[in-house]
C-alpha cells in the first residue's frame, strides 16, 4: 500500500464479541478516517479523527490515534452479523486526496 | 437530498476499447474524486476535479482521463482498455473547503475481457 497496512487482514468473531482493527501509516496527516465496505459496494464513512485528537467515539465505534507511532485502531463493541464487511482506514497525507490502507475483512457469525 | 450516483452499475468491455463512466456528486458538493479498486485490494486515487479542472492525479497512465461539467458532475474515460483495468471504479464528492468529508457512490464494476 502507498500509505500503510491494516492488521489483521481478516478477522472472524461471534456476535456479541468486540472486534479490533489496527492501521499503520507512513506520513504526517491532518486526519484519519475509517470506512466500511460491504461486499464490492461503495464505501460508507464511519468516523474521522483529527491529528490533534487521541480518541473518538461514535455509537459502538471507538477510534484511537497515536501520531507518534503513526497508528490508529478501530474497536467495534458488541458486534452484530450486520457488521460483516471490509473496513479501511484512510489518511490524507497532508493533501486533499485519500490514501487507503489494505483493509480488514471482518466476519461476524450469528 | 440525493447522494452520490454513478452510472452504469456494471459494464463489460473488450481489450482495446474505450469506456466512459459517469458520476453525479452529492447535492451542494463541488469536488469530485475518482478511485480504482481492484478485487480484494484497497481503493487507489486516480484524480480529482474541482472548477472543471484536474487538480490532483495519482499514479495512473494518461489512458485515464476525466472531465467535470459546470453542474459539477464528472466523467472518467479510459482508453485502450487492458485486462488489468477490470475493477470497481468509485466516485467521491466533497466540498472544496471540507475535502476530508468525502461521500462515495456505489461504484461502477468494469470487467475487461
mmCIF file of C-alpha atoms in Angstrom:
data_model
loop_
_atom_site.group_PDB
_atom_site.id
_atom_site.type_symbol
_atom_site.label_atom_id
_atom_site.label_comp_id
_atom_site.label_asym_id
_atom_site.label_seq_id
_atom_site.Cartn_x
_atom_site.Cartn_y
_atom_site.Cartn_z
ATOM 1 C CA UNK A 1 0.000 0.000 0.000
ATOM 2 C CA UNK A 2 1.129 3.565 -0.651
ATOM 3 C CA UNK A 3 0.317 4.639 2.865
ATOM 4 C CA UNK A 4 0.189 1.718 5.213
ATOM 5 C CA UNK A 5 -1.036 -1.581 6.396
ATOM 6 C CA UNK A 6 -4.026 -2.840 8.295
ATOM 7 C CA UNK A 7 -3.910 -5.678 10.722
ATOM 8 C CA UNK A 8 -5.331 -8.252 10.807
ATOM 9 C CA UNK A 9 -6.096 -8.881 7.131
ATOM 10 C CA UNK A 10 -9.112 -10.925 8.190
ATOM 11 C CA UNK A 11 -10.964 -11.415 11.450
ATOM 12 C CA UNK A 12 -13.744 -13.832 12.363
ATOM 13 C CA UNK A 13 -15.693 -13.444 15.602
ATOM 14 C CA UNK A 14 -19.016 -14.386 17.158
ATOM 15 C CA UNK A 15 -21.872 -11.946 17.619
ATOM 16 C CA UNK A 16 -21.526 -10.004 20.831
ATOM 17 C CA UNK A 17 -17.739 -10.060 20.809
ATOM 18 C CA UNK A 18 -15.598 -6.996 20.225
ATOM 19 C CA UNK A 19 -13.589 -6.519 17.041
ATOM 20 C CA UNK A 20 -10.356 -4.539 16.932
ATOM 21 C CA UNK A 21 -8.590 -3.489 13.758
ATOM 22 C CA UNK A 22 -5.294 -1.655 13.527
ATOM 23 C CA UNK A 23 -3.967 0.712 10.901
ATOM 24 C CA UNK A 24 -0.452 1.971 10.418
ATOM 25 C CA UNK A 25 0.502 4.783 8.070
ATOM 26 C CA UNK A 26 3.718 6.320 6.812
ATOM 27 C CA UNK A 27 3.416 10.102 6.501
ATOM 28 C CA UNK A 28 2.208 13.053 8.514
ATOM 29 C CA UNK A 29 -1.521 13.587 8.371
ATOM 30 C CA UNK A 30 -4.230 16.139 9.060
ATOM 31 C CA UNK A 31 -6.740 13.447 9.899
ATOM 32 C CA UNK A 32 -7.520 9.749 9.615
ATOM 33 C CA UNK A 33 -10.823 8.216 8.650
ATOM 34 C CA UNK A 34 -12.385 4.796 8.792
ATOM 35 C CA UNK A 35 -14.660 3.473 6.071
ATOM 36 C CA UNK A 36 -16.771 0.352 5.761
ATOM 37 C CA UNK A 37 -17.438 -1.532 2.534
ATOM 38 C CA UNK A 38 -19.991 -4.265 2.084
ATOM 39 C CA UNK A 39 -19.020 -6.867 -0.492
ATOM 40 C CA UNK A 40 -17.863 -4.911 -3.541
ATOM 41 C CA UNK A 41 -20.113 -1.925 -2.973
ATOM 42 C CA UNK A 42 -19.487 1.726 -2.187
ATOM 43 C CA UNK A 43 -17.625 2.966 0.847
ATOM 44 C CA UNK A 44 -19.523 4.232 3.868
ATOM 45 C CA UNK A 45 -17.838 6.807 6.063
ATOM 46 C CA UNK A 46 -17.738 5.736 9.705
ATOM 47 C CA UNK A 47 -15.666 8.224 11.637
ATOM 48 C CA UNK A 48 -12.986 10.890 11.243
ATOM 49 C CA UNK A 49 -10.338 11.648 13.843
ATOM 50 C CA UNK A 50 -8.116 14.699 13.558
ATOM 51 C CA UNK A 51 -4.393 14.634 14.171
ATOM 52 C CA UNK A 52 -4.773 16.566 17.429
ATOM 53 C CA UNK A 53 -7.308 14.080 18.806
ATOM 54 C CA UNK A 54 -6.396 10.865 20.586
ATOM 55 C CA UNK A 55 -9.738 9.102 20.877
ATOM 56 C CA UNK A 56 -13.196 9.414 19.399
ATOM 57 C CA UNK A 57 -16.464 7.550 19.891
ATOM 58 C CA UNK A 58 -19.488 7.072 17.681
ATOM 59 C CA UNK A 59 -22.131 4.638 18.876
ATOM 60 C CA UNK A 60 -20.469 1.222 19.119
ATOM 61 C CA UNK A 61 -17.304 2.516 17.444
ATOM 62 C CA UNK A 62 -14.206 3.706 19.237
ATOM 63 C CA UNK A 63 -11.219 5.043 17.332
ATOM 64 C CA UNK A 64 -7.819 5.880 18.741
ATOM 65 C CA UNK A 65 -4.969 7.709 17.061
ATOM 66 C CA UNK A 66 -1.301 7.752 18.041
ATOM 67 C CA UNK A 67 0.522 10.147 15.741
ATOM 68 C CA UNK A 68 3.873 9.412 17.371
ATOM 69 C CA UNK A 69 3.538 5.771 16.294
ATOM 70 C CA UNK A 70 1.628 6.621 13.116
ATOM 71 C CA UNK A 71 -1.086 4.175 14.033
ATOM 72 C CA UNK A 72 -4.818 4.011 14.675
ATOM 73 C CA UNK A 73 -7.228 1.398 15.908
ATOM 74 C CA UNK A 74 -10.936 0.843 15.350
ATOM 75 C CA UNK A 75 -12.898 -1.021 18.007
ATOM 76 C CA UNK A 76 -16.402 -2.268 17.293
ATOM 77 C CA UNK A 77 -18.111 -3.316 20.500
ATOM 78 C CA UNK A 78 -20.884 -5.896 20.824
ATOM 79 C CA UNK A 79 -20.570 -6.875 17.178
ATOM 80 C CA UNK A 80 -23.531 -7.968 15.088
ATOM 81 C CA UNK A 81 -23.801 -10.136 11.988
ATOM 82 C CA UNK A 82 -24.646 -6.941 10.081
ATOM 83 C CA UNK A 83 -21.154 -5.616 10.890
ATOM 84 C CA UNK A 84 -19.709 -8.168 8.461
ATOM 85 C CA UNK A 85 -17.812 -6.087 5.917
ATOM 86 C CA UNK A 86 -14.364 -4.833 4.955
ATOM 87 C CA UNK A 87 -13.019 -1.919 6.952
ATOM 88 C CA UNK A 88 -10.483 0.545 5.569
ATOM 89 C CA UNK A 89 -8.558 3.327 7.190
ATOM 90 C CA UNK A 90 -7.749 6.322 5.019
ATOM 91 C CA UNK A 91 -5.389 9.219 5.557
ATOM 92 C CA UNK A 92 -4.880 12.473 3.737
ATOM 93 C CA UNK A 93 -1.060 12.646 3.909
ATOM 94 C CA UNK A 94 -1.436 16.446 4.167
ATOM 95 C CA UNK A 95 -3.166 16.520 0.773
ATOM 96 C CA UNK A 96 -6.831 16.532 -0.193
ATOM 97 C CA UNK A 97 -6.859 13.012 -1.574
ATOM 98 C CA UNK A 98 -7.492 9.865 0.433
ATOM 99 C CA UNK A 99 -4.874 7.145 0.734
ATOM 100 C CA UNK A 100 -6.349 3.875 1.908
ATOM 101 C CA UNK A 101 -4.888 1.104 3.988
ATOM 102 C CA UNK A 102 -5.028 -2.504 2.866
ATOM 103 C CA UNK A 103 -8.246 -3.231 4.737
ATOM 104 C CA UNK A 104 -9.512 -5.764 7.278
ATOM 105 C CA UNK A 105 -12.198 -8.271 6.306
ATOM 106 C CA UNK A 106 -14.472 -8.793 9.297
ATOM 107 C CA UNK A 107 -16.810 -11.776 9.507
ATOM 108 C CA UNK A 108 -19.285 -11.846 12.390
ATOM 109 C CA UNK A 109 -21.025 -15.172 12.906
ATOM 110 C CA UNK A 110 -24.518 -15.276 14.454
ATOM 111 C CA UNK B 1 -31.151 15.040 -0.666
ATOM 112 C CA UNK B 2 -29.614 12.924 -3.398
ATOM 113 C CA UNK B 3 -26.387 11.184 -2.583
ATOM 114 C CA UNK B 4 -23.597 10.389 -4.998
ATOM 115 C CA UNK B 5 -24.817 8.479 -8.028
ATOM 116 C CA UNK B 6 -22.807 6.590 -10.602
ATOM 117 C CA UNK B 7 -23.672 5.017 -13.915
ATOM 118 C CA UNK B 8 -23.632 2.433 -15.216
ATOM 119 C CA UNK B 9 -23.666 -0.111 -12.389
ATOM 120 C CA UNK B 10 -21.893 -2.792 -14.368
ATOM 121 C CA UNK B 11 -20.051 -2.732 -17.655
ATOM 122 C CA UNK B 12 -18.311 -5.372 -19.744
ATOM 123 C CA UNK B 13 -15.843 -4.251 -22.393
ATOM 124 C CA UNK B 14 -13.198 -5.840 -24.593
ATOM 125 C CA UNK B 15 -9.474 -5.136 -24.535
ATOM 126 C CA UNK B 16 -8.565 -2.105 -26.615
ATOM 127 C CA UNK B 17 -11.978 -0.483 -26.286
ATOM 128 C CA UNK B 18 -12.739 2.797 -24.603
ATOM 129 C CA UNK B 19 -15.129 3.378 -21.707
ATOM 130 C CA UNK B 20 -16.821 6.362 -20.068
ATOM 131 C CA UNK B 21 -18.102 6.259 -16.505
ATOM 132 C CA UNK B 22 -20.304 8.935 -15.008
ATOM 133 C CA UNK B 23 -20.736 10.436 -11.571
ATOM 134 C CA UNK B 24 -23.159 12.949 -10.097
ATOM 135 C CA UNK B 25 -21.970 14.419 -6.814
ATOM 136 C CA UNK B 26 -23.992 14.863 -3.687
ATOM 137 C CA UNK B 27 -26.183 17.938 -3.809
ATOM 138 C CA UNK B 28 -24.147 21.033 -2.927
ATOM 139 C CA UNK B 29 -20.752 19.400 -3.466
ATOM 140 C CA UNK B 30 -18.302 20.903 -5.949
ATOM 141 C CA UNK B 31 -15.366 18.471 -5.927
ATOM 142 C CA UNK B 32 -15.242 15.000 -7.427
ATOM 143 C CA UNK B 33 -12.547 12.394 -6.886
ATOM 144 C CA UNK B 34 -12.196 9.068 -8.677
ATOM 145 C CA UNK B 35 -10.739 5.865 -7.242
ATOM 146 C CA UNK B 36 -9.988 2.456 -8.717
ATOM 147 C CA UNK B 37 -10.436 -0.620 -6.553
ATOM 148 C CA UNK B 38 -9.184 -3.919 -7.907
ATOM 149 C CA UNK B 39 -10.768 -7.061 -6.487
ATOM 150 C CA UNK B 40 -9.556 -7.690 -2.953
ATOM 151 C CA UNK B 41 -7.489 -4.509 -2.879
ATOM 152 C CA UNK B 42 -7.865 -1.068 -1.365
ATOM 153 C CA UNK B 43 -9.106 1.890 -3.432
ATOM 154 C CA UNK B 44 -6.389 3.803 -5.291
ATOM 155 C CA UNK B 45 -6.722 7.526 -6.037
ATOM 156 C CA UNK B 46 -6.936 8.296 -9.765
ATOM 157 C CA UNK B 47 -7.584 12.036 -9.890
ATOM 158 C CA UNK B 48 -9.666 14.885 -8.526
ATOM 159 C CA UNK B 49 -11.673 17.594 -10.273
ATOM 160 C CA UNK B 50 -12.635 20.993 -8.999
ATOM 161 C CA UNK B 51 -13.792 24.018 -11.016
ATOM 162 C CA UNK B 52 -13.782 21.820 -14.123
ATOM 163 C CA UNK B 53 -10.042 21.208 -13.905
ATOM 164 C CA UNK B 54 -7.935 18.244 -12.833
ATOM 165 C CA UNK B 55 -6.351 19.319 -9.543
ATOM 166 C CA UNK B 56 -4.502 16.231 -8.402
ATOM 167 C CA UNK B 57 -3.540 12.984 -10.032
ATOM 168 C CA UNK B 58 -2.467 9.629 -8.704
ATOM 169 C CA UNK B 59 -0.116 7.157 -10.329
ATOM 170 C CA UNK B 60 -2.259 6.315 -13.362
ATOM 171 C CA UNK B 61 -1.297 6.490 -17.043
ATOM 172 C CA UNK B 62 -2.626 9.048 -19.492
ATOM 173 C CA UNK B 63 -5.116 6.465 -20.744
ATOM 174 C CA UNK B 64 -7.157 7.591 -17.757
ATOM 175 C CA UNK B 65 -8.695 10.996 -18.297
ATOM 176 C CA UNK B 66 -11.613 12.888 -16.903
ATOM 177 C CA UNK B 67 -13.859 15.830 -17.152
ATOM 178 C CA UNK B 68 -16.010 17.910 -14.859
ATOM 179 C CA UNK B 69 -19.053 19.769 -16.100
ATOM 180 C CA UNK B 70 -20.454 23.118 -14.922
ATOM 181 C CA UNK B 71 -23.069 21.258 -12.852
ATOM 182 C CA UNK B 72 -20.146 19.519 -11.015
ATOM 183 C CA UNK B 73 -20.893 16.086 -12.455
ATOM 184 C CA UNK B 74 -17.912 14.214 -13.779
ATOM 185 C CA UNK B 75 -16.827 11.582 -16.268
ATOM 186 C CA UNK B 76 -13.955 9.141 -16.138
ATOM 187 C CA UNK B 77 -12.651 7.954 -19.504
ATOM 188 C CA UNK B 78 -10.325 5.031 -20.014
ATOM 189 C CA UNK B 79 -8.825 4.394 -23.453
ATOM 190 C CA UNK B 80 -7.191 1.264 -24.846
ATOM 191 C CA UNK B 81 -8.579 -0.927 -22.089
ATOM 192 C CA UNK B 82 -6.363 -3.597 -20.586
ATOM 193 C CA UNK B 83 -7.409 -6.692 -18.664
ATOM 194 C CA UNK B 84 -5.856 -5.077 -15.592
ATOM 195 C CA UNK B 85 -8.322 -2.192 -15.787
ATOM 196 C CA UNK B 86 -11.035 -4.538 -14.517
ATOM 197 C CA UNK B 87 -12.059 -3.063 -11.186
ATOM 198 C CA UNK B 88 -14.688 -1.222 -9.193
ATOM 199 C CA UNK B 89 -14.491 2.476 -10.008
ATOM 200 C CA UNK B 90 -15.604 4.680 -7.157
ATOM 201 C CA UNK B 91 -16.554 8.320 -7.307
ATOM 202 C CA UNK B 92 -16.447 10.509 -4.208
ATOM 203 C CA UNK B 93 -17.763 14.014 -3.814
ATOM 204 C CA UNK B 94 -16.877 16.696 -1.310
ATOM 205 C CA UNK B 95 -16.803 20.396 -0.712
ATOM 206 C CA UNK B 96 -13.572 22.081 -1.691
ATOM 207 C CA UNK B 97 -13.262 23.756 1.723
ATOM 208 C CA UNK B 98 -14.068 20.486 3.532
ATOM 209 C CA UNK B 99 -12.362 17.893 1.395
ATOM 210 C CA UNK B 100 -11.950 15.483 4.294
ATOM 211 C CA UNK B 101 -15.595 14.531 4.210
ATOM 212 C CA UNK B 102 -15.807 12.526 1.019
ATOM 213 C CA UNK B 103 -19.055 10.771 0.219
ATOM 214 C CA UNK B 104 -18.755 7.738 -2.021
ATOM 215 C CA UNK B 105 -21.105 6.468 -4.678
ATOM 216 C CA UNK B 106 -21.975 2.782 -5.141
ATOM 217 C CA UNK B 107 -19.338 2.359 -7.829
ATOM 218 C CA UNK B 108 -19.236 1.028 -11.382
ATOM 219 C CA UNK B 109 -17.995 -2.523 -11.826
ATOM 220 C CA UNK B 110 -15.921 -2.673 -15.039
ATOM 221 C CA UNK B 111 -14.943 -6.031 -16.476
ATOM 222 C CA UNK B 112 -12.494 -6.130 -19.377
ATOM 223 C CA UNK B 113 -12.446 -9.371 -21.369
#
